Coordinates of C-alpha atoms and ligand atoms in Angstrom, one line a residue:
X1 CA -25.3 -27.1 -12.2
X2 CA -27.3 -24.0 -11.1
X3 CA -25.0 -21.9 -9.2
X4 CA -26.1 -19.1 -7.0
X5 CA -26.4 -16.1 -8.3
X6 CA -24.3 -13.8 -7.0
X7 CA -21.2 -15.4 -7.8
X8 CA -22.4 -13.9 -11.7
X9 CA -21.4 -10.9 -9.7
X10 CA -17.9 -12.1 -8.7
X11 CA -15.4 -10.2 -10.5
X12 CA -11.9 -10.8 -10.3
X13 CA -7.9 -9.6 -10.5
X14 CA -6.5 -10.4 -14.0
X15 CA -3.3 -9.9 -13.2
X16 CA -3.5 -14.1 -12.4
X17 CA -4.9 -14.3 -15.8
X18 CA -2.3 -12.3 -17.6
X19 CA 0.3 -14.9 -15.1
X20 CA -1.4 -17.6 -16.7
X21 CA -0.8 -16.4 -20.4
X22 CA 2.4 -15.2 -20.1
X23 CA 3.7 -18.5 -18.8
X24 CA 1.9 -20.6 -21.2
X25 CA 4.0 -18.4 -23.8
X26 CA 7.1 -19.0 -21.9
X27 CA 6.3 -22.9 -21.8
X28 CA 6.0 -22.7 -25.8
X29 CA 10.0 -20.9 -25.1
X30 CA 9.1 -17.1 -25.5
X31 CA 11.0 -14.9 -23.4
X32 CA 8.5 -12.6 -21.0
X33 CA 9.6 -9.9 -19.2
X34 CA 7.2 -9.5 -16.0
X35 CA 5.7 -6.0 -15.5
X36 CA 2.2 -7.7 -14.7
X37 CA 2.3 -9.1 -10.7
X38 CA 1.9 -6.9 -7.8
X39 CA 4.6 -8.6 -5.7
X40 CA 7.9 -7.9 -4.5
X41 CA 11.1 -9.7 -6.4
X42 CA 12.8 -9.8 -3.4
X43 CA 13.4 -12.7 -1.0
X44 CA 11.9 -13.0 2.7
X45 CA 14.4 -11.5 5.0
X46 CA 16.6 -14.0 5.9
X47 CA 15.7 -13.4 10.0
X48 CA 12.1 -13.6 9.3
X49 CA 12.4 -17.0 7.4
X50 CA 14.2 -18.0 10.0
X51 CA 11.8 -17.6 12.7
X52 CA 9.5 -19.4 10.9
X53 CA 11.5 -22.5 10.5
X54 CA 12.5 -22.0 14.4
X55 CA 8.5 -22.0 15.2
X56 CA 7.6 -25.3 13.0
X57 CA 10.3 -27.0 15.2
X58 CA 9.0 -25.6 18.5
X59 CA 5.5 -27.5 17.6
X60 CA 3.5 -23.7 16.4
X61 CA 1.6 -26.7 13.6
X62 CA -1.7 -26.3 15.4
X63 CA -4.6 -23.9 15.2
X64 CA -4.4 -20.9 17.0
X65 CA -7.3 -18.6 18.1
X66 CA -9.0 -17.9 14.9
X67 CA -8.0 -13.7 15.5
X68 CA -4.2 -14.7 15.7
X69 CA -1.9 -16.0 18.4
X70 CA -2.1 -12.9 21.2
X71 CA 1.6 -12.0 21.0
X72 CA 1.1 -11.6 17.2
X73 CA -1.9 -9.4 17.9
X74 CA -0.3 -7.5 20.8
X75 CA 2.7 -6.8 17.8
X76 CA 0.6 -5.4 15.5
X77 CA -1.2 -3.0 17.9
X78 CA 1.9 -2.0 18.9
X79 CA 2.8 -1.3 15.6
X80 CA -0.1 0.2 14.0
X81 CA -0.3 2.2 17.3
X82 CA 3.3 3.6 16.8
X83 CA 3.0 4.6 12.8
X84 CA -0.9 5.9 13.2
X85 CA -0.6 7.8 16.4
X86 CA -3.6 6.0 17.9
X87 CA -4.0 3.9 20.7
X88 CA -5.1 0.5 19.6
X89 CA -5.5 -2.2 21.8
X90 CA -4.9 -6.2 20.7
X91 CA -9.0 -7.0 20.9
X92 CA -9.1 -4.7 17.8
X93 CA -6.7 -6.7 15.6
X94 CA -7.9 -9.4 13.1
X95 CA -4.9 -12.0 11.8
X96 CA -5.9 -13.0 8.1
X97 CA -4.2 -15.2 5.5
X98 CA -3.2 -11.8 3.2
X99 CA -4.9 -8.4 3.8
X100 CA -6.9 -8.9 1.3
X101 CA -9.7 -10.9 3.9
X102 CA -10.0 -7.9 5.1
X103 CA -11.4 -6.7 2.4
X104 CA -13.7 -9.6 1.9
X105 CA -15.1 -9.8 6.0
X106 CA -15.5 -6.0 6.3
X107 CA -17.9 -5.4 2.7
X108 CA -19.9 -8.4 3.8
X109 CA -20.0 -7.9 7.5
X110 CA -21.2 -4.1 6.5
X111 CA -22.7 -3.9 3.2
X112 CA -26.1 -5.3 1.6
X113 CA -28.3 -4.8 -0.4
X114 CA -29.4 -0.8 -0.7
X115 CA -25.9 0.1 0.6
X116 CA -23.7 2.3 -1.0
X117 CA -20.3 1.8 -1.6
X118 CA -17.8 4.3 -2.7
X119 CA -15.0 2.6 -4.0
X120 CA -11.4 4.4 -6.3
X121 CA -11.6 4.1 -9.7
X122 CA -9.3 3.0 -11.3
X123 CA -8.4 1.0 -8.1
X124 CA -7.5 -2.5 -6.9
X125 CA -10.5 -4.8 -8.2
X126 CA -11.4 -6.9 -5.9
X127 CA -13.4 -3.6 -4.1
X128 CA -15.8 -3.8 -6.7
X129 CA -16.0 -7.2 -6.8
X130 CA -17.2 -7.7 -3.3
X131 CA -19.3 -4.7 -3.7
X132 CA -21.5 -6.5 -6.2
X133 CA -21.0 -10.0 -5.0
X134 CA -22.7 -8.9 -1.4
X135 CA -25.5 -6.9 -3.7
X136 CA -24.3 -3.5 -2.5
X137 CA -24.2 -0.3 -4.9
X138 CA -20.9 0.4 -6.2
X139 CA -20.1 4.1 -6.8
X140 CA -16.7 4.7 -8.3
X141 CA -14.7 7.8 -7.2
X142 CA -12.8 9.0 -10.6
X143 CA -8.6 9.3 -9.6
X144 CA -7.6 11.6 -12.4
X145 CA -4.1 11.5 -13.6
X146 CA -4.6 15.6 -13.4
X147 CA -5.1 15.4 -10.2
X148 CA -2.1 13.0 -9.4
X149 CA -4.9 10.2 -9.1
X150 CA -6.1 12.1 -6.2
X151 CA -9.5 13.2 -5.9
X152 CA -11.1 16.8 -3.9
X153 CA -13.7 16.3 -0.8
X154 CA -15.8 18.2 -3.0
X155 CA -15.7 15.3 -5.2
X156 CA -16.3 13.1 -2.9
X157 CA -19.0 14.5 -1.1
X158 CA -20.8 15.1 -4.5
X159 CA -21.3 10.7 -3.9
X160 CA -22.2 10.4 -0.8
X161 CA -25.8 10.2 0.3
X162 CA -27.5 8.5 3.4
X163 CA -27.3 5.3 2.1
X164 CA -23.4 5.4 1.6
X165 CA -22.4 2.4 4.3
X166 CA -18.9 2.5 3.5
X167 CA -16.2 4.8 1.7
X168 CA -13.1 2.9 0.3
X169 CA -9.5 4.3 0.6
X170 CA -6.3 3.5 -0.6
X171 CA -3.3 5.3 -0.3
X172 CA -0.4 4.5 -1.7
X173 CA -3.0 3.4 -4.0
X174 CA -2.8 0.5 -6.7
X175 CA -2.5 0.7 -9.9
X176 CA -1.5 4.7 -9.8
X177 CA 0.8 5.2 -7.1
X178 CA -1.5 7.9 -5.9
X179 CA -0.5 9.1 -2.5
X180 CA -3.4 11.2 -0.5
X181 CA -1.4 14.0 1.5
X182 CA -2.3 15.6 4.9
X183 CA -4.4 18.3 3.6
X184 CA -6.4 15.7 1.4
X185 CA -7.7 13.3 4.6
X186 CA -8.2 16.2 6.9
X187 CA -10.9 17.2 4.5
X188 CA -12.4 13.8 3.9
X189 CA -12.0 13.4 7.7
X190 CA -14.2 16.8 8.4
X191 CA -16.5 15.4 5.2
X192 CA -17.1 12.0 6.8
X193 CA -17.5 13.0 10.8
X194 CA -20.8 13.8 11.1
X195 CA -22.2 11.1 9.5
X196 CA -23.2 7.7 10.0
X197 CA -20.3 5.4 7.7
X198 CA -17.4 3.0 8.0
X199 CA -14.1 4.1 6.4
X200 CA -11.7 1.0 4.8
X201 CA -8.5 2.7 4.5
X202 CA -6.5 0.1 2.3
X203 CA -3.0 0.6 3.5
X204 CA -1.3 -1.9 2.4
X205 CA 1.4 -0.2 0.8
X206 CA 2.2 2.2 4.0
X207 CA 6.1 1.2 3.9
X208 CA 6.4 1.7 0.3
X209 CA 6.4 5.5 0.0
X210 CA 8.8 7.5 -1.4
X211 CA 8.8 11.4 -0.2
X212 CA 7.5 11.9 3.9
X213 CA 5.4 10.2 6.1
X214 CA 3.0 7.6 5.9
X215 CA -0.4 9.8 6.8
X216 CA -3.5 7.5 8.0
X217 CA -7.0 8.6 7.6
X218 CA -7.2 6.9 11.5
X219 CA -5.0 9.3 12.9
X220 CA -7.5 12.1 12.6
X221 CA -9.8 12.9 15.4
X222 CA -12.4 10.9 16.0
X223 CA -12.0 8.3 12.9
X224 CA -10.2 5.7 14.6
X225 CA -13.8 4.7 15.7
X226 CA -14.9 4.3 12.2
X227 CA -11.8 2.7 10.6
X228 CA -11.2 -0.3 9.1
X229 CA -7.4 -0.1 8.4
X230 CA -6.7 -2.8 6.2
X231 CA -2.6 -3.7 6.4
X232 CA -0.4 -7.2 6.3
X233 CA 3.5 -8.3 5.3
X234 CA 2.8 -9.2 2.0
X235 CA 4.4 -6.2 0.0
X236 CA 6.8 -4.2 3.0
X237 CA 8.5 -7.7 3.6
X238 CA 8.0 -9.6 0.5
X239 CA 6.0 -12.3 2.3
X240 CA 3.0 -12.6 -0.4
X241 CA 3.1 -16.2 -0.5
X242 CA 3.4 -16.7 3.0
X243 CA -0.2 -15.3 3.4
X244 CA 0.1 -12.8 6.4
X245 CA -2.4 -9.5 6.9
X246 CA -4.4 -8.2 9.2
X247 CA -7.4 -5.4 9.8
X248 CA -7.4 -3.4 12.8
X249 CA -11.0 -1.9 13.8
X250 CA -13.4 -1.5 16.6
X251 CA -13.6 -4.3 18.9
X252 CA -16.8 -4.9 18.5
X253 CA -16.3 -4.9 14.7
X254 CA -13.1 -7.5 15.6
X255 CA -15.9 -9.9 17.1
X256 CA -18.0 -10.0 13.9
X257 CA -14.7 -10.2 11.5
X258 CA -13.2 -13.1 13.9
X259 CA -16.4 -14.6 13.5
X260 CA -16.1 -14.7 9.5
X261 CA -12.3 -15.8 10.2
X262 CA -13.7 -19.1 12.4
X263 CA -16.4 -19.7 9.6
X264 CA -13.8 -19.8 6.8
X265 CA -10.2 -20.3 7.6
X266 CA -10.2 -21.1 11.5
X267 CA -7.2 -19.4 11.4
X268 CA -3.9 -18.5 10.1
X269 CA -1.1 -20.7 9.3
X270 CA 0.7 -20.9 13.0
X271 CA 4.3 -20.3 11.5
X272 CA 3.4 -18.0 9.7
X273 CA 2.3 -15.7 12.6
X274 CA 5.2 -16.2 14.3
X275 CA 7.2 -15.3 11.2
X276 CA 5.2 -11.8 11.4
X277 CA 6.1 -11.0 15.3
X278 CA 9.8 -11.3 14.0
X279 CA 9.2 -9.2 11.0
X280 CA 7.4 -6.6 12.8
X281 CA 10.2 -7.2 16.4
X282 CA 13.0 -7.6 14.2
X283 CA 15.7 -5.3 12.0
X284 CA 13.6 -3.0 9.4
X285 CA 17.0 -2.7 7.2
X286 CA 15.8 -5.0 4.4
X287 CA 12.9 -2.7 4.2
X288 CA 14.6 0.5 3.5
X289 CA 16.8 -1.6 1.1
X290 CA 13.8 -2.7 -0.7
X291 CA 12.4 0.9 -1.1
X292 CA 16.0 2.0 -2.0
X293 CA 15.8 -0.5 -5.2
X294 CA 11.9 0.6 -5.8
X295 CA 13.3 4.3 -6.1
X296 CA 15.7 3.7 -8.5
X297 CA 13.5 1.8 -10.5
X298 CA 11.0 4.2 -10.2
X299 CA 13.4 6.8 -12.2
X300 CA 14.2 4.5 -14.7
X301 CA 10.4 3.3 -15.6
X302 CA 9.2 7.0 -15.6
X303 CA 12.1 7.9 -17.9
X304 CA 11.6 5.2 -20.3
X305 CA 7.8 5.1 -20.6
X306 CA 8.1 9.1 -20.7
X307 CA 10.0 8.6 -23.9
X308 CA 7.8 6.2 -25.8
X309 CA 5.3 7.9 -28.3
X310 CA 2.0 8.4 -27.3
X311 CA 3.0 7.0 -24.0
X312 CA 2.7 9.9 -20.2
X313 CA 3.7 9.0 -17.2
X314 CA 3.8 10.9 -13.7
X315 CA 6.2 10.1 -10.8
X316 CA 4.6 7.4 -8.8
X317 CA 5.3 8.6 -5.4
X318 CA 4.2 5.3 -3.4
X319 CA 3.5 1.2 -3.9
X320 CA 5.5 -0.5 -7.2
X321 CA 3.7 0.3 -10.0
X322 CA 3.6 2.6 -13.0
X323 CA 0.2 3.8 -14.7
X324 CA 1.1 5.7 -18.0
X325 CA -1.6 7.5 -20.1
X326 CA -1.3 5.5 -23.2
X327 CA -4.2 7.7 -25.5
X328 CA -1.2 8.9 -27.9
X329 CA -0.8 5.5 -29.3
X330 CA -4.1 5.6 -30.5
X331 CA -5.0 2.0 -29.0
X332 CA -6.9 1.5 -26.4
X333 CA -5.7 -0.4 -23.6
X334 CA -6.5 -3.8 -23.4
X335 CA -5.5 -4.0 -27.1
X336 CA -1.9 -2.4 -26.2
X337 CA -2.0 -5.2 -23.2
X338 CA -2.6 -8.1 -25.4
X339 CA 0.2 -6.2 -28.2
X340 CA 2.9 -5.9 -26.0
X341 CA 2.1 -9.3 -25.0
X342 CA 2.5 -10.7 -28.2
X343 CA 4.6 -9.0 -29.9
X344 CA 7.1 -7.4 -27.6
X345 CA 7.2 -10.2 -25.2
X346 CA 6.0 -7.7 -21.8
X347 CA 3.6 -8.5 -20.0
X348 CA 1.6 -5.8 -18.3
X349 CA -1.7 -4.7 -17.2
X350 CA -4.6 -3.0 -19.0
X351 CA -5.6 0.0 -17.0
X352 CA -9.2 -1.4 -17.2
X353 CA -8.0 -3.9 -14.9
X354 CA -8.5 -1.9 -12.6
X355 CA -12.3 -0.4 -13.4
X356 CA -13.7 1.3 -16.2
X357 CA -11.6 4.7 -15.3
X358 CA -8.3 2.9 -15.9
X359 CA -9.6 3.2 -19.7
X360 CA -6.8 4.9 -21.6
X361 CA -3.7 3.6 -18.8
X362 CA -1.4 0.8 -18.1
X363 CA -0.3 -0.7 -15.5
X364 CA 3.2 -1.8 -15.2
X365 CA 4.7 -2.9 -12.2
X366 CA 8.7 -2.1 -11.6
X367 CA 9.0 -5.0 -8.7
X368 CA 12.1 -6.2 -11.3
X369 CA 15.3 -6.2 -12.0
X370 CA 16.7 -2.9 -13.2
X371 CA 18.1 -4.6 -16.4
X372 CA 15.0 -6.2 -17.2
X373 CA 12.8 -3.1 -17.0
X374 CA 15.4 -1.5 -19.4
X375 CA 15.1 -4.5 -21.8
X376 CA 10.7 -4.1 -21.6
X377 CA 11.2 -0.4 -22.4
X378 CA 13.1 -1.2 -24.8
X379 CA 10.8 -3.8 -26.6
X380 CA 8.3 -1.7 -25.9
X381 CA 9.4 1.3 -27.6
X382 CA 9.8 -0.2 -30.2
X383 CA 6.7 -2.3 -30.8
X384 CA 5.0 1.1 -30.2
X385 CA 7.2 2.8 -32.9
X386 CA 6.3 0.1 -35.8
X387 CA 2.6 0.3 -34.7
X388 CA 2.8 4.1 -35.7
X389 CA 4.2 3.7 -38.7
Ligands
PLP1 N1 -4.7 -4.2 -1.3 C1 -4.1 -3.8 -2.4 C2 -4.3 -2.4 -2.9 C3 -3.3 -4.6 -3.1 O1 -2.7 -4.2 -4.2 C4 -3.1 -6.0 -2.6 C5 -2.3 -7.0 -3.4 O2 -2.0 -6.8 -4.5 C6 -3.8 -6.3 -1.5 C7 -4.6 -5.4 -0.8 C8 -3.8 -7.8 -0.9 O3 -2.6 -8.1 -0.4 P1 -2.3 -9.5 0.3 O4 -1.4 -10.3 -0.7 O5 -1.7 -9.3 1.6 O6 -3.6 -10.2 0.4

């Protein structure tokens, strides 16, 4: 079988792969403690479960318009409208299975070959991924740890030229819990006005933020034009198996990416939908109780990593994940991925993961139990301590 070439240029998220290990090692009755998967521990919200079933017995088991059912569409512009500042009408929302379609329709709606993509690095993979898969340039945008995994519009407009098509943002970002403020997206907003390019502003984590408000690269004069804002249920509701997300754009834009939906998944599971008009209508309590637990843990995985040898961590200050520098242990980071693995019994991410950058960093993710991130720093510390030895 002769495949086509690009998909040599498929990348993909490890994280599964890691999954797959760690419960292989499980199956052969090791005990794993999960710091690997990007997903809530929590439950669905009781209500929002709920609605679903309500909707499967009022007959929503048919396709729907391949953009989302209108009232779902008419929710999330609402929404997005409220938290951004913007005025968004329904024709400019996209339903997907996850907001991570999004992703996928936008870079190969926009991007081709000769284009320029700048992308965060170390950042969520599947950016770079599609980058390559369409043919497209990727150009990584260093987060340093120095820097708070934030980067200076100087930086950035050191990588733009007149072929960048599109810039890539995420904040809160994944894997560093990177957070670009006010100041920072004012700048890139002045940066990025003039010029002829297509913003994805990855904000998938918007709910998950621990110190003021959620601040939108949209909100800023003029760039709601240019937006892609990439958003879904996944991680503020815990719904990431349910498969709910959505992209909010130009209308025009919304015709092409609709078009892409009809071509590949008609639409989104009909429940589902419904399921998101009560999560978005609904009481937001189980939200601030899930950021409540995120903060604690938050204290506690700083704390512990903080005290391991070799190991420097900075206060995540949105999304669920911790990204220690890990240079002190003198490994380098896959190796420490595959040790802690093995030996200590945690699974967690290389910081290479997530890009070439993420050299030198983990990634852990605190979406568990209080007790059981104790336990991992605890294995951990002291795997790390014999390795020094
Ligand atoms: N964007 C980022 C930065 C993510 O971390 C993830 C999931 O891990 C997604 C998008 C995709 O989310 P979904 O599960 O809604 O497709």
């Amino acid at each position: 079988m002769q495949l086509a070439a690009r998909m040599h240029r498929l990348g993909t998220e490890t994280a599964f792969e890691v999954l797959a290990r760690a419960k292989a090692l499980e199956a052969q009755g090791r005990d794993i403690i999960h710091l690997e998967i990007g997903e809530p521990d929590f439950d669905t919200p009781r209500h929002i479960v709920d609605a679903a079933i309500q909707a499967l017995r009022d007959g929503y088991t048919h396709y729907t318009p391949s953009a989302g059912l209108p009232a779902l569409r008419e929710a999330i512009a609402e929404y997005v409208s409220r938290t951004r500042h913007i005025p968004v009408h329904p024709s400019q929302v996209v339903v997907t299975p996850g907001g991570k379609p999004i992703m996928f329709f936008a870079i190969l709606a926009l991007c081709e070959e000769g284009d320029e993509v700048i992308y965060p690095n170390p950042g969520f993979p599947i950016y770079e991924s599609m980058i390559n898969f369409v043919g497209a340039t990727p150009v990584p945008l260093r987060l340093r740890m120095d820097r708070e995994f934030s980067f200076s519009a100087d930086e950035l407009a050191d990588l733009i030229t007149p072929r960048t098509k599109l810039i890539i943002l995420n904040s809160p970002a994944n894997p560093t819990g990177g957070v670009l403020s006010q100041a920072d997206l004012a700048a890139i907003a002045a940066l990025v006005q003039d010029r002829d390019l297509m913003i994805l502003s990855d904000e998938i984590y918007s709910r998950i933020l621990y110190d003021g408000e959620f601040a939108s690269i949209a909100s800023f004069p003029g760039m709601a034009e240019r937006t892609i804002i990439l958003d879904g249920f996944s991680k503020t509701y815990a719904m990431t198996g349910w498969r709910l997300g959505y992209g909010v754009m130009p209308t025009d834009l919304a015709t092409h990416i609709t078009k892409l939906m009809t071509n590949s998944n008609s639409c989104t599971n009909a429940a589902t939908q419904m399921a998101g008009i009560q999560a978005l209508r609904g009481p937001q309590d189980d939200v601030d109780r899930m950021v409540a637990a995120f903060r604690e843990r938050r204290e506690v995985i700083v704390d512990g990593l903080n005290a391991i040898p070799g190991f420097r961590c900075l206060k995540p200050r949105g999304a669920f994940y911790a990204f220690p520098n890990i240079e002190g242990t003198g490994l380098r980071s896959k190796a420490l991925e595959e040790l802690l693995l093995e030996k200590a019994g945690v699974a967690t991410l290389s910081g290479t993961s997530f890009g070439a950058y993420g050299e030198g960093f983990l990634r852990l993710s605190y979406a568990n139990s209080v007790e059981n991130i104790r336990r991992a720093l605890e294995r951990i510390h002291d795997v790390v301590v014999k390795i020094a030895d």
